[in-house]
Amino acid sequence: MSKNSLADLAIPGTTITVRVTPNARDNKVVMDNGVIKIGVTATPEDGKANAAVTVLLSKALGVPKSKLTLVQGHKSRDKIFRLD
């Protein structure tokens, strides 16, 4: 698995839990002790951070962003996405 690749987790129907840090210095996806941590430079207002997280996660998984659905954590740092 490359540094930012989570392609082995890209199984349709699965849920993916992530921990988000908005207002980060740079955009990054890191797997740390089995926890996916995503830092985004976007601010957590008007869904900007959620949109940025969706884009980064889709790139790391190697799937189109339209295949990811945020099912829980719209206003929380801990989010659950479903891969359709």
GROMACS .gro file of C-alpha atoms in nm:
model
   84
    1MET     CA    1   0.000   0.000   0.000
    2SER     CA    2   0.146   0.335  -0.098
    3LYS     CA    3   0.156   0.624   0.145
    4ASN     CA    4  -0.191   0.762   0.070
    5SER     CA    5  -0.352   0.456  -0.089
    6LEU     CA    6  -0.645   0.288   0.081
    7ALA     CA    7  -0.741   0.087  -0.228
    8ASP     CA    8  -0.756  -0.237  -0.030
    9LEU     CA    9  -1.050  -0.090   0.166
   10ALA     CA   10  -1.251  -0.008  -0.150
   11ILE     CA   11  -1.510  -0.283  -0.115
   12PRO     CA   12  -1.863  -0.187  -0.228
   13GLY     CA   13  -2.112  -0.178   0.059
   14THR     CA   14  -1.851  -0.129   0.328
   15THR     CA   15  -1.845   0.156   0.579
   16ILE     CA   16  -1.531   0.356   0.642
   17THR     CA   17  -1.474   0.549   0.964
   18VAL     CA   18  -1.245   0.852   0.953
   19ARG     CA   19  -1.120   1.117   1.197
   20VAL     CA   20  -1.109   1.465   1.041
   21THR     CA   21  -0.897   1.767   1.126
   22PRO     CA   22  -1.030   2.083   0.957
   23ASN     CA   23  -0.809   2.391   0.913
   24ALA     CA   24  -0.503   2.168   0.879
   25ARG     CA   25  -0.177   2.295   0.736
   26ASP     CA   26  -0.215   2.075   0.428
   27ASN     CA   27  -0.450   1.814   0.283
   28LYS     CA   28  -0.345   1.461   0.380
   29VAL     CA   29  -0.473   1.111   0.442
   30VAL     CA   30  -0.286   0.900   0.700
   31MET     CA   31  -0.349   0.552   0.837
   32ASP     CA   32  -0.240   0.560   1.203
   33ASN     CA   33  -0.276   0.241   1.410
   34GLY     CA   34  -0.576   0.130   1.204
   35VAL     CA   35  -0.744   0.473   1.217
   36ILE     CA   36  -0.786   0.677   0.900
   37LYS     CA   37  -0.700   1.039   0.976
   38ILE     CA   38  -0.775   1.307   0.720
   39GLY     CA   39  -0.652   1.664   0.744
   40VAL     CA   40  -0.811   1.928   0.522
   41THR     CA   41  -0.728   2.294   0.480
   42ALA     CA   42  -1.097   2.379   0.437
   43THR     CA   43  -1.293   2.540   0.717
   44PRO     CA   44  -1.581   2.352   0.881
   45GLU     CA   45  -1.854   2.585   0.757
   46ASP     CA   46  -2.124   2.534   0.495
   47GLY     CA   47  -2.005   2.177   0.429
   48LYS     CA   48  -1.670   2.286   0.284
   49ALA     CA   49  -1.465   2.051   0.503
   50ASN     CA   50  -1.701   1.758   0.436
   51ALA     CA   51  -1.667   1.813   0.061
   52ALA     CA   52  -1.288   1.827   0.088
   53VAL     CA   53  -1.282   1.508   0.297
   54THR     CA   54  -1.498   1.330   0.040
   55VAL     CA   55  -1.259   1.428  -0.241
   56LEU     CA   56  -0.946   1.320  -0.050
   57LEU     CA   57  -1.099   0.992   0.064
   58SER     CA   58  -1.221   0.907  -0.285
   59LYS     CA   59  -0.872   0.967  -0.427
   60ALA     CA   60  -0.711   0.753  -0.156
   61LEU     CA   61  -0.960   0.472  -0.220
   62GLY     CA   62  -0.931   0.506  -0.599
   63VAL     CA   63  -1.305   0.546  -0.652
   64PRO     CA   64  -1.521   0.833  -0.786
   65LYS     CA   65  -1.642   1.071  -0.517
   66SER     CA   66  -2.000   1.000  -0.626
   67LYS     CA   67  -1.959   0.647  -0.484
   68LEU     CA   68  -1.905   0.780  -0.128
   69THR     CA   69  -2.196   0.877   0.095
   70LEU     CA   70  -2.152   1.049   0.430
   71VAL     CA   71  -2.392   0.858   0.654
   72GLN     CA   72  -2.294   0.987   0.998
   73GLY     CA   73  -2.098   1.275   1.146
   74HIS     CA   74  -2.201   1.570   0.930
   75LYS     CA   75  -2.103   1.809   1.211
   76SER     CA   76  -1.854   1.589   1.394
   77ARG     CA   77  -1.482   1.517   1.352
   78ASP     CA   78  -1.560   1.145   1.349
   79LYS     CA   79  -1.735   1.053   1.025
   80ILE     CA   80  -1.869   0.736   0.869
   81PHE     CA   81  -1.880   0.698   0.492
   82ARG     CA   82  -2.049   0.421   0.294
   83LEU     CA   83  -1.897   0.306  -0.033
   84ASP     CA   84  -2.176   0.237  -0.285
   0.00000   0.00000   0.00000
